[in-house]
Amino acid sequence: MMMLSISKLIVSMFVCNTVLCDSSKPLLLTPMLCRGDISTARDYSRVQDQDGVIPTSYSGFITVDKLIGNHLFFWFFPAMNSDPKAPLIIWLNGGPGVPSELGLFYENGPFKFRETENGEVGYERKNNSWAETFSMLYIDNPIGVGFSYSDNGEEGYRTTQEEYTRDLYEFIQQFYVMFPEYLQRELYIGGQSYAGKYVPAFAYRIHEEIQVNRTKIPLTGIYLGGPLIDLEVQGPMQADLFYSLGFISAKQRQDYEISSKRAILEFVSGQKKFVPDKDFEKVSMNMVCNGCWDNLHNLENVPYQSVGNVMRSLRLKVHAGSVPFEETNYSVHVKLGSDYFVSTTAKFTKLMDSYKVLVFVGSDDGVISSPSVEALLTSIPWSLQSEYNDAKKLVWFDQDTYKVKGFYTHVGQFCRVTVLGAGHQVPHDQPESTLLMMTEFIKNGCISGN
């Protein structure tokens, strides 16, 4: 027995010394998975933290396109409560071009930012994170976001929905090779904002594979916060929230609706090419309240730079080597310019008829407003469309304090929630409410007990 242990140790040291212990190189897990060396992949991807701040977790790179050399970075946290049935929850931030570590550090992960003694930004453990109850998988998507990179630089960046969906599907197949026990647990795929493109496309691809018995992935549901699903429908309705809160006049509201419809039609029809830095103002309301667009009730800036600073300080612990971290990659934004106008409505509606679906929006979200989401939900064709349109909103309140948390509608497997007092970063603005919302969604399908 001792001889076997020593032998395994020697093999481990050999692998480390020849392949993995060069801290300047990223940890590429796909070669190990292809060899069937699952235990080595798990051992070396485990995040070591002598300070004890980082809970049990795994990180590294999955190669999703060997020909081009594209590698997606992930950071995975098994449920901290050690529940053997805890579902797997995938989180994707949007942008496009924003890493999912924004969710990890600022929204629903086990950490929060803190100022260090020398005035720099550090991190500490956060209570009541989603990672305490659920197994959280954060993926930097698409290529070029966060630590995810291509051996061919920007030539490897994705330009279409089909391409980034293919990468995500390749990723999840390899993830289950590395963690096969999660095939026995429910899977929920979600995120916020531009994830309204990523999530329906990704989940629908899995759905298609399930239908023809090519995968056993246990897809159970999807969830979306402030999602951009169809800009042609949602864009012109953005002004309604600003008008109702007194930010703009009736004339401004009318002018925006007319001009945005005209601009979107030009981009959708191909008459003009969408250039984000020049044309974004034509299809959004971000200049109406400069500095408070993200949350119409405060001027708190989203800490993209803090995410970058902390992740760069953690690069060795999370096995990123010398790969640069992109906290907001504008090149990715530009590459996906045409994807803005490719609707995921058809895929989303098919998922609504087959899986549990949650859509939540902050009441103060000026990026993707509740009226714009409702315009989409009341117009898309699915089996319970008329029932949803006729349903009344119910009040979601705390039964102990009688404080209103928001409003919701539950029809079939579909749950629609407005979170009161939240902007675009809903889990950050209302952490207790969103944790309860997710727990209720997973256990009961929607808010219950009111």
Short mmCIF file of C-alpha atoms in Angstrom, two decimals:
data_model
loop_
_atom_site.label_atom_id
_atom_site.label_comp_id
_atom_site.label_asym_id
_atom_site.label_seq_id
_atom_site.Cartn_x
_atom_site.Cartn_y
_atom_site.Cartn_z
CA MET A 1 0.00 0.00 0.00
CA MET A 2 2.85 2.36 0.93
CA MET A 3 4.68 1.45 -2.28
CA LEU A 4 1.57 2.38 -4.30
CA SER A 5 1.23 5.74 -2.55
CA ILE A 6 4.89 6.58 -3.14
CA SER A 7 4.55 5.54 -6.77
CA LYS A 8 1.54 7.80 -7.26
CA LEU A 9 3.42 10.66 -5.60
CA ILE A 10 6.39 10.22 -7.94
CA VAL A 11 4.10 10.22 -10.97
CA SER A 12 2.35 13.34 -9.66
CA MET A 13 5.68 15.12 -9.12
CA PHE A 14 6.84 14.14 -12.62
CA VAL A 15 3.71 15.49 -14.25
CA CYS A 16 3.98 18.69 -12.22
CA ASN A 17 7.65 19.25 -12.96
CA THR A 18 7.37 18.65 -16.68
CA VAL A 19 4.02 20.17 -17.53
CA LEU A 20 2.09 22.02 -14.87
CA CYS A 21 4.41 23.81 -12.48
CA ASP A 22 5.47 26.59 -14.82
CA SER A 23 3.42 29.37 -13.22
CA SER A 24 3.65 31.47 -16.38
CA LYS A 25 1.54 28.95 -18.30
CA PRO A 26 -2.23 28.54 -18.06
CA LEU A 27 -3.60 25.23 -16.81
CA LEU A 28 -5.01 23.53 -19.92
CA LEU A 29 -7.19 20.65 -18.74
CA THR A 30 -8.40 19.24 -22.06
CA PRO A 31 -5.24 17.16 -22.77
CA MET A 32 -5.66 15.40 -19.40
CA LEU A 33 -9.36 14.81 -20.02
CA CYS A 34 -8.64 13.39 -23.46
CA ARG A 35 -6.17 10.94 -21.88
CA GLY A 36 -8.80 9.94 -19.34
CA ASP A 37 -6.66 11.30 -16.52
CA ILE A 38 -9.59 12.82 -14.65
CA SER A 39 -8.05 12.70 -11.18
CA THR A 40 -4.99 14.66 -12.32
CA ALA A 41 -7.20 17.30 -13.94
CA ARG A 42 -9.21 17.69 -10.74
CA ASP A 43 -6.15 17.68 -8.48
CA TYR A 44 -4.31 20.36 -10.40
CA SER A 45 -7.34 22.53 -11.00
CA ARG A 46 -8.13 22.73 -7.29
CA VAL A 47 -7.60 26.26 -5.98
CA GLN A 48 -5.20 26.31 -3.03
CA ASP A 49 -5.58 29.13 -0.52
CA GLN A 50 -3.48 29.09 2.66
CA ASP A 51 -5.48 32.02 4.05
CA GLY A 52 -8.69 30.00 4.00
CA VAL A 53 -10.75 32.74 2.35
CA ILE A 54 -11.41 30.80 -0.85
CA PRO A 55 -13.69 27.80 -0.32
CA THR A 56 -13.17 24.49 -2.11
CA SER A 57 -13.14 25.34 -5.79
CA TYR A 58 -11.62 24.43 -9.14
CA SER A 59 -10.37 26.60 -11.99
CA GLY A 60 -8.57 26.33 -15.27
CA PHE A 61 -9.05 26.27 -19.02
CA ILE A 62 -11.10 24.00 -21.26
CA THR A 63 -10.02 23.97 -24.90
CA VAL A 64 -13.18 24.39 -26.98
CA ASP A 65 -11.59 24.70 -30.43
CA LYS A 66 -8.31 22.84 -30.90
CA LEU A 67 -7.88 24.00 -34.50
CA ILE A 68 -7.88 27.71 -33.63
CA GLY A 69 -6.64 27.25 -30.09
CA ASN A 70 -9.58 28.70 -28.14
CA HIS A 71 -9.70 28.19 -24.38
CA LEU A 72 -12.56 29.08 -22.02
CA PHE A 73 -11.68 29.86 -18.40
CA PHE A 74 -13.91 28.69 -15.56
CA TRP A 75 -14.06 28.89 -11.76
CA PHE A 76 -16.25 26.26 -10.15
CA PHE A 77 -17.51 26.22 -6.54
CA PRO A 78 -19.20 23.03 -5.31
CA ALA A 79 -22.02 23.92 -2.89
CA MET A 80 -20.44 25.06 0.36
CA ASN A 81 -23.13 23.29 2.40
CA SER A 82 -21.94 19.96 0.90
CA ASP A 83 -25.45 19.02 -0.15
CA PRO A 84 -25.01 15.95 -2.42
CA LYS A 85 -28.10 16.97 -4.36
CA ALA A 86 -27.27 20.67 -4.78
CA PRO A 87 -28.03 21.63 -8.39
CA LEU A 88 -25.36 22.92 -10.75
CA ILE A 89 -25.92 26.59 -11.60
CA ILE A 90 -24.08 28.16 -14.53
CA TRP A 91 -23.67 31.95 -14.40
CA LEU A 92 -22.80 34.03 -17.48
CA ASN A 93 -22.34 37.79 -17.42
CA GLY A 94 -23.17 39.76 -20.53
CA GLY A 95 -21.74 42.88 -22.11
CA PRO A 96 -20.91 41.43 -24.52
CA GLY A 97 -17.36 41.53 -23.16
CA VAL A 98 -17.88 41.37 -19.38
CA PRO A 99 -16.35 38.44 -17.43
CA SER A 100 -18.46 36.28 -15.17
CA GLU A 101 -16.24 37.22 -12.22
CA LEU A 102 -18.38 40.36 -12.02
CA GLY A 103 -21.12 38.03 -10.81
CA LEU A 104 -18.64 36.12 -8.67
CA PHE A 105 -17.32 39.13 -6.72
CA TYR A 106 -20.08 41.72 -7.04
CA GLU A 107 -23.34 39.84 -7.34
CA ASN A 108 -23.89 36.28 -6.13
CA GLY A 109 -20.54 34.60 -5.48
CA PRO A 110 -18.84 33.75 -2.17
CA PHE A 111 -16.71 36.93 -2.14
CA LYS A 112 -17.07 40.68 -1.87
CA PHE A 113 -14.58 43.47 -2.40
CA ARG A 114 -12.78 45.18 0.47
CA GLU A 115 -10.14 47.88 0.70
CA THR A 116 -6.77 46.61 1.89
CA GLU A 117 -4.44 48.41 4.33
CA ASN A 118 -2.42 49.91 1.49
CA GLY A 119 -5.55 51.26 -0.19
CA GLU A 120 -5.79 48.60 -2.89
CA VAL A 121 -8.81 46.44 -3.65
CA GLY A 122 -8.92 42.99 -2.07
CA TYR A 123 -11.61 40.46 -1.31
CA GLU A 124 -13.15 38.66 1.63
CA ARG A 125 -15.74 35.94 2.23
CA LYS A 126 -19.37 36.95 1.85
CA ASN A 127 -22.29 35.42 3.71
CA ASN A 128 -25.51 34.28 2.05
CA SER A 129 -24.04 33.84 -1.41
CA TRP A 130 -25.60 31.54 -3.97
CA ALA A 131 -22.51 29.31 -3.62
CA GLU A 132 -23.56 28.28 -0.11
CA THR A 133 -26.67 26.52 -1.43
CA PHE A 134 -25.90 25.79 -5.08
CA SER A 135 -22.85 24.54 -6.98
CA MET A 136 -21.86 27.65 -8.92
CA LEU A 137 -19.99 27.50 -12.23
CA TYR A 138 -18.71 30.83 -13.57
CA ILE A 139 -17.51 30.80 -17.20
CA ASP A 140 -15.72 33.64 -18.96
CA ASN A 141 -17.68 33.73 -22.22
CA PRO A 142 -17.09 34.27 -25.11
CA ILE A 143 -13.42 33.96 -26.06
CA GLY A 144 -11.56 37.18 -25.25
CA VAL A 145 -13.55 37.83 -22.06
CA GLY A 146 -11.86 37.66 -18.65
CA PHE A 147 -9.10 35.05 -18.82
CA SER A 148 -10.62 33.18 -21.79
CA TYR A 149 -8.28 33.51 -24.75
CA SER A 150 -7.31 32.32 -28.21
CA ASP A 151 -3.85 31.23 -29.32
CA ASN A 152 -4.60 33.33 -32.41
CA GLY A 153 -5.53 36.50 -30.56
CA GLU A 154 -8.51 38.42 -31.88
CA GLU A 155 -8.70 36.15 -34.93
CA GLY A 156 -10.14 33.55 -32.59
CA TYR A 157 -12.87 35.85 -31.25
CA ARG A 158 -16.42 34.81 -32.08
CA THR A 159 -18.72 36.84 -34.30
CA THR A 160 -21.92 34.77 -34.36
CA GLN A 161 -24.37 33.10 -32.00
CA GLU A 162 -23.65 29.75 -33.59
CA GLU A 163 -19.93 30.07 -32.80
CA TYR A 164 -20.13 31.00 -29.13
CA THR A 165 -22.89 28.43 -28.61
CA ARG A 166 -20.67 25.74 -30.10
CA ASP A 167 -17.89 26.74 -27.69
CA LEU A 168 -20.20 26.60 -24.67
CA TYR A 169 -21.55 23.21 -25.67
CA GLU A 170 -18.04 21.83 -26.13
CA PHE A 171 -17.14 23.26 -22.73
CA ILE A 172 -20.03 21.67 -20.85
CA GLN A 173 -19.36 18.25 -22.37
CA GLN A 174 -15.80 18.34 -21.08
CA PHE A 175 -16.89 19.72 -17.73
CA TYR A 176 -19.07 16.65 -17.19
CA VAL A 177 -16.13 14.40 -18.11
CA MET A 178 -14.17 16.12 -15.34
CA PHE A 179 -17.07 16.13 -12.85
CA PRO A 180 -19.28 13.17 -13.90
CA GLU A 181 -21.12 13.09 -10.56
CA TYR A 182 -22.97 16.27 -11.60
CA LEU A 183 -24.78 14.33 -14.30
CA GLN A 184 -26.93 13.12 -11.41
CA ARG A 185 -27.93 16.66 -10.41
CA GLU A 186 -30.21 19.27 -11.92
CA LEU A 187 -28.63 21.83 -14.25
CA TYR A 188 -29.78 25.45 -14.49
CA ILE A 189 -28.18 27.80 -17.02
CA GLY A 190 -28.46 31.55 -16.57
CA GLY A 191 -26.99 34.99 -16.25
CA GLN A 192 -27.88 38.58 -16.96
CA SER A 193 -28.14 41.22 -19.65
CA TYR A 194 -26.51 40.02 -22.91
CA ALA A 195 -26.79 36.51 -21.50
CA GLY A 196 -30.29 36.82 -22.95
CA LYS A 197 -28.45 35.80 -26.14
CA TYR A 198 -26.00 33.30 -24.65
CA VAL A 199 -28.34 31.34 -22.38
CA PRO A 200 -31.31 30.54 -24.68
CA ALA A 201 -28.93 29.62 -27.52
CA PHE A 202 -26.77 27.43 -25.27
CA ALA A 203 -29.71 25.74 -23.51
CA TYR A 204 -31.52 25.16 -26.78
CA ARG A 205 -28.44 23.45 -28.22
CA ILE A 206 -28.46 21.09 -25.22
CA HIS A 207 -32.20 20.59 -25.70
CA GLU A 208 -31.67 19.59 -29.33
CA GLU A 209 -29.02 17.05 -28.33
CA ILE A 210 -31.31 15.63 -25.64
CA GLN A 211 -34.11 15.21 -28.16
CA VAL A 212 -32.00 12.95 -30.38
CA ASN A 213 -30.44 11.07 -27.41
CA ARG A 214 -26.94 12.39 -28.02
CA THR A 215 -26.48 13.63 -24.45
CA LYS A 216 -27.54 12.90 -20.89
CA ILE A 217 -26.99 16.47 -19.69
CA PRO A 218 -29.66 17.01 -16.98
CA LEU A 219 -30.95 20.38 -18.18
CA THR A 220 -33.76 21.40 -15.81
CA GLY A 221 -34.24 25.12 -16.37
CA ILE A 222 -32.88 28.51 -17.30
CA TYR A 223 -32.93 31.86 -15.50
CA LEU A 224 -32.30 35.36 -16.86
CA GLY A 225 -31.85 38.71 -15.16
CA GLY A 226 -32.60 41.87 -17.14
CA PRO A 227 -32.16 39.95 -20.41
CA LEU A 228 -31.65 41.30 -23.91
CA ILE A 229 -33.46 38.72 -26.04
CA ASP A 230 -34.90 40.72 -28.94
CA LEU A 231 -33.67 44.29 -29.36
CA GLU A 232 -36.20 45.01 -32.10
CA VAL A 233 -39.05 44.46 -29.61
CA GLN A 234 -37.38 45.60 -26.41
CA GLY A 235 -35.39 48.62 -27.59
CA PRO A 236 -38.21 51.08 -28.39
CA MET A 237 -39.88 50.32 -25.02
CA GLN A 238 -36.86 51.36 -22.96
CA ALA A 239 -38.15 54.92 -22.63
CA ASP A 240 -41.31 53.88 -20.75
CA LEU A 241 -39.57 53.42 -17.39
CA PHE A 242 -37.73 56.74 -17.71
CA TYR A 243 -40.98 58.48 -18.56
CA SER A 244 -42.93 56.91 -15.67
CA LEU A 245 -40.24 58.02 -13.21
CA GLY A 246 -40.16 61.58 -14.58
CA PHE A 247 -36.73 61.45 -16.24
CA ILE A 248 -38.09 62.47 -19.65
CA SER A 249 -41.10 64.26 -21.11
CA ALA A 250 -43.87 62.75 -23.23
CA LYS A 251 -42.27 64.32 -26.29
CA GLN A 252 -38.85 62.82 -25.48
CA ARG A 253 -40.49 59.44 -24.99
CA GLN A 254 -42.24 59.64 -28.36
CA ASP A 255 -39.13 60.88 -30.16
CA TYR A 256 -37.01 58.06 -28.75
CA GLU A 257 -39.53 55.38 -29.70
CA ILE A 258 -39.68 56.66 -33.28
CA SER A 259 -35.94 57.16 -33.72
CA SER A 260 -34.95 53.85 -32.10
CA LYS A 261 -37.40 51.89 -34.27
CA ARG A 262 -35.96 53.57 -37.35
CA ALA A 263 -32.36 52.87 -36.32
CA ILE A 264 -33.02 49.25 -35.33
CA LEU A 265 -34.80 48.59 -38.63
CA GLU A 266 -31.75 49.90 -40.52
CA PHE A 267 -29.44 47.59 -38.58
CA VAL A 268 -31.70 44.53 -38.76
CA SER A 269 -32.25 44.93 -42.51
CA GLY A 270 -28.54 45.41 -43.15
CA GLN A 271 -28.92 48.94 -44.52
CA LYS A 272 -26.34 50.07 -41.98
CA LYS A 273 -23.63 48.28 -40.02
CA PHE A 274 -23.94 48.58 -36.24
CA VAL A 275 -20.81 50.17 -34.75
CA PRO A 276 -21.16 50.08 -30.93
CA ASP A 277 -19.20 53.22 -30.03
CA LYS A 278 -21.09 55.29 -32.64
CA ASP A 279 -24.53 53.72 -32.70
CA PHE A 280 -25.21 52.47 -29.19
CA GLU A 281 -26.86 55.74 -28.18
CA LYS A 282 -29.45 55.24 -30.92
CA VAL A 283 -30.82 52.06 -29.34
CA SER A 284 -30.40 52.73 -25.60
CA MET A 285 -31.23 55.31 -22.93
CA ASN A 286 -27.84 55.47 -21.22
CA MET A 287 -27.35 59.21 -21.82
CA VAL A 288 -30.65 60.23 -20.24
CA CYS A 289 -29.23 59.87 -16.74
CA ASN A 290 -25.46 59.91 -17.12
CA GLY A 291 -24.00 57.86 -14.26
CA CYS A 292 -27.23 56.32 -12.99
CA TRP A 293 -28.27 54.28 -16.03
CA ASP A 294 -27.41 51.01 -14.30
CA ASN A 295 -29.59 51.83 -11.29
CA LEU A 296 -31.90 54.82 -11.62
CA HIS A 297 -31.87 55.44 -7.86
CA ASN A 298 -28.12 55.74 -7.24
CA LEU A 299 -24.80 56.70 -8.79
CA GLU A 300 -22.87 53.58 -7.80
CA ASN A 301 -20.50 52.58 -10.59
CA VAL A 302 -20.14 48.94 -11.55
CA PRO A 303 -16.61 47.95 -10.36
CA TYR A 304 -15.21 46.46 -13.55
CA GLN A 305 -11.72 47.70 -12.71
CA SER A 306 -11.87 46.14 -9.24
CA VAL A 307 -12.80 42.80 -10.83
CA GLY A 308 -9.76 43.09 -13.06
CA ASN A 309 -7.40 44.08 -10.26
CA VAL A 310 -8.46 41.24 -7.99
CA MET A 311 -8.40 38.59 -10.72
CA ARG A 312 -4.94 39.69 -11.81
CA SER A 313 -3.78 39.34 -8.19
CA LEU A 314 -5.26 35.83 -8.15
CA ARG A 315 -3.88 34.68 -11.49
CA LEU A 316 -1.48 32.11 -9.98
CA LYS A 317 -4.04 30.71 -7.54
CA VAL A 318 -6.60 30.21 -10.30
CA HIS A 319 -4.00 28.73 -12.68
CA ALA A 320 -4.19 31.49 -15.31
CA GLY A 321 -0.44 31.87 -15.73
CA SER A 322 0.51 35.00 -17.65
CA VAL A 323 -2.74 35.18 -19.62
CA PRO A 324 -4.00 38.80 -19.50
CA PHE A 325 -7.34 39.45 -17.81
CA GLU A 326 -9.87 41.52 -19.77
CA GLU A 327 -12.44 43.10 -17.44
CA THR A 328 -14.27 44.78 -20.35
CA ASN A 329 -13.13 43.72 -23.79
CA TYR A 330 -14.37 46.24 -26.34
CA SER A 331 -13.03 44.13 -29.23
CA VAL A 332 -15.44 41.35 -28.27
CA HIS A 333 -18.21 43.95 -28.23
CA VAL A 334 -17.33 45.05 -31.76
CA LYS A 335 -16.96 41.51 -33.09
CA LEU A 336 -20.49 40.71 -31.92
CA GLY A 337 -21.99 43.92 -33.30
CA SER A 338 -24.30 42.12 -35.72
CA ASP A 339 -25.32 39.60 -33.05
CA TYR A 340 -27.13 42.38 -31.18
CA PHE A 341 -29.92 42.08 -33.73
CA VAL A 342 -30.15 38.29 -33.88
CA SER A 343 -33.14 37.43 -31.70
CA THR A 344 -33.17 34.38 -29.42
CA THR A 345 -36.96 34.57 -29.06
CA ALA A 346 -37.69 31.38 -31.02
CA LYS A 347 -35.27 29.33 -28.93
CA PHE A 348 -36.44 30.96 -25.71
CA THR A 349 -40.12 30.17 -26.37
CA LYS A 350 -39.38 26.54 -27.17
CA LEU A 351 -37.51 26.26 -23.87
CA MET A 352 -40.49 27.80 -22.05
CA ASP A 353 -42.63 24.87 -23.19
CA SER A 354 -40.15 22.25 -21.99
CA TYR A 355 -38.27 23.53 -18.92
CA LYS A 356 -38.55 25.71 -15.85
CA VAL A 357 -37.84 29.34 -16.80
CA LEU A 358 -37.26 32.36 -14.57
CA VAL A 359 -37.03 35.95 -15.83
CA PHE A 360 -36.30 38.65 -13.26
CA VAL A 361 -35.76 42.38 -13.66
CA GLY A 362 -34.83 45.13 -11.22
CA SER A 363 -37.50 47.81 -10.80
CA ASP A 364 -34.82 50.52 -11.26
CA ASP A 365 -32.97 48.92 -14.18
CA GLY A 366 -32.38 51.50 -16.90
CA VAL A 367 -30.27 49.15 -19.04
CA ILE A 368 -32.95 46.51 -19.68
CA SER A 369 -36.12 47.90 -18.12
CA SER A 370 -39.09 45.96 -16.84
CA PRO A 371 -41.44 47.51 -19.47
CA SER A 372 -39.10 46.39 -22.26
CA VAL A 373 -39.01 42.83 -20.93
CA GLU A 374 -42.78 42.79 -20.50
CA ALA A 375 -43.23 43.99 -24.10
CA LEU A 376 -41.32 40.89 -25.17
CA LEU A 377 -43.07 38.45 -22.84
CA THR A 378 -46.55 39.56 -23.86
CA SER A 379 -45.80 39.19 -27.57
CA ILE A 380 -43.87 35.94 -27.92
CA PRO A 381 -45.75 32.82 -29.07
CA TRP A 382 -45.76 29.93 -26.63
CA SER A 383 -48.34 27.47 -25.37
CA LEU A 384 -49.44 29.52 -22.32
CA GLN A 385 -49.20 32.95 -23.96
CA SER A 386 -52.84 33.98 -23.44
CA GLU A 387 -52.82 32.68 -19.87
CA TYR A 388 -49.72 34.75 -19.08
CA ASN A 389 -51.18 37.88 -20.71
CA ASP A 390 -54.37 37.53 -18.65
CA ALA A 391 -52.58 36.81 -15.36
CA LYS A 392 -52.45 39.40 -12.58
CA LYS A 393 -49.21 40.40 -10.90
CA LEU A 394 -48.96 39.13 -7.33
CA VAL A 395 -47.23 40.98 -4.49
CA TRP A 396 -44.09 39.35 -3.09
CA PHE A 397 -43.58 40.42 0.49
CA ASP A 398 -41.68 39.40 3.60
CA GLN A 399 -44.18 37.71 5.87
CA ASP A 400 -42.27 38.74 9.02
CA THR A 401 -41.72 42.43 8.25
CA TYR A 402 -44.47 42.90 5.60
CA LYS A 403 -41.87 44.64 3.48
CA VAL A 404 -42.59 44.36 -0.24
CA LYS A 405 -39.80 42.54 -2.09
CA GLY A 406 -41.32 42.77 -5.55
CA PHE A 407 -44.01 41.39 -7.83
CA TYR A 408 -44.37 38.14 -9.71
CA THR A 409 -46.41 36.04 -12.12
CA HIS A 410 -46.35 32.22 -12.19
CA VAL A 411 -47.83 30.46 -15.21
CA GLY A 412 -47.05 26.83 -15.92
CA GLN A 413 -43.29 26.41 -15.59
CA PHE A 414 -42.67 30.10 -16.21
CA CYS A 415 -41.87 32.54 -13.40
CA ARG A 416 -41.62 36.32 -13.98
CA VAL A 417 -40.32 38.48 -11.11
CA THR A 418 -39.75 42.22 -10.65
CA VAL A 419 -37.30 42.79 -7.79
CA LEU A 420 -38.08 46.02 -5.99
CA GLY A 421 -35.18 48.38 -5.30
CA ALA A 422 -32.76 46.73 -7.73
CA GLY A 423 -31.06 48.02 -10.83
CA HIS A 424 -29.32 46.01 -13.55
CA GLN A 425 -27.05 44.15 -11.10
CA VAL A 426 -30.00 42.62 -9.25
CA PRO A 427 -28.14 40.13 -6.99
CA HIS A 428 -25.85 42.93 -5.78
CA ASP A 429 -28.62 45.41 -5.09
CA GLN A 430 -30.96 42.93 -3.36
CA PRO A 431 -28.86 39.93 -2.30
CA GLU A 432 -31.31 38.44 0.21
CA SER A 433 -34.28 38.76 -2.12
CA THR A 434 -32.50 37.21 -5.08
CA LEU A 435 -31.14 34.29 -3.06
CA LEU A 436 -34.67 33.61 -1.81
CA MET A 437 -36.02 34.01 -5.35
CA MET A 438 -33.55 31.46 -6.75
CA THR A 439 -34.20 29.04 -3.90
CA GLU A 440 -37.96 29.31 -4.43
CA PHE A 441 -37.58 28.94 -8.20
CA ILE A 442 -35.52 25.78 -7.91
CA LYS A 443 -37.67 24.20 -5.19
CA ASN A 444 -41.15 25.40 -6.17
CA GLY A 445 -40.92 26.85 -9.68
CA CYS A 446 -41.53 30.43 -8.51
CA ILE A 447 -42.25 32.60 -5.46
CA SER A 448 -44.56 30.76 -3.07
CA GLY A 449 -46.19 31.19 0.31
CA ASN A 450 -47.50 34.73 -0.17
#
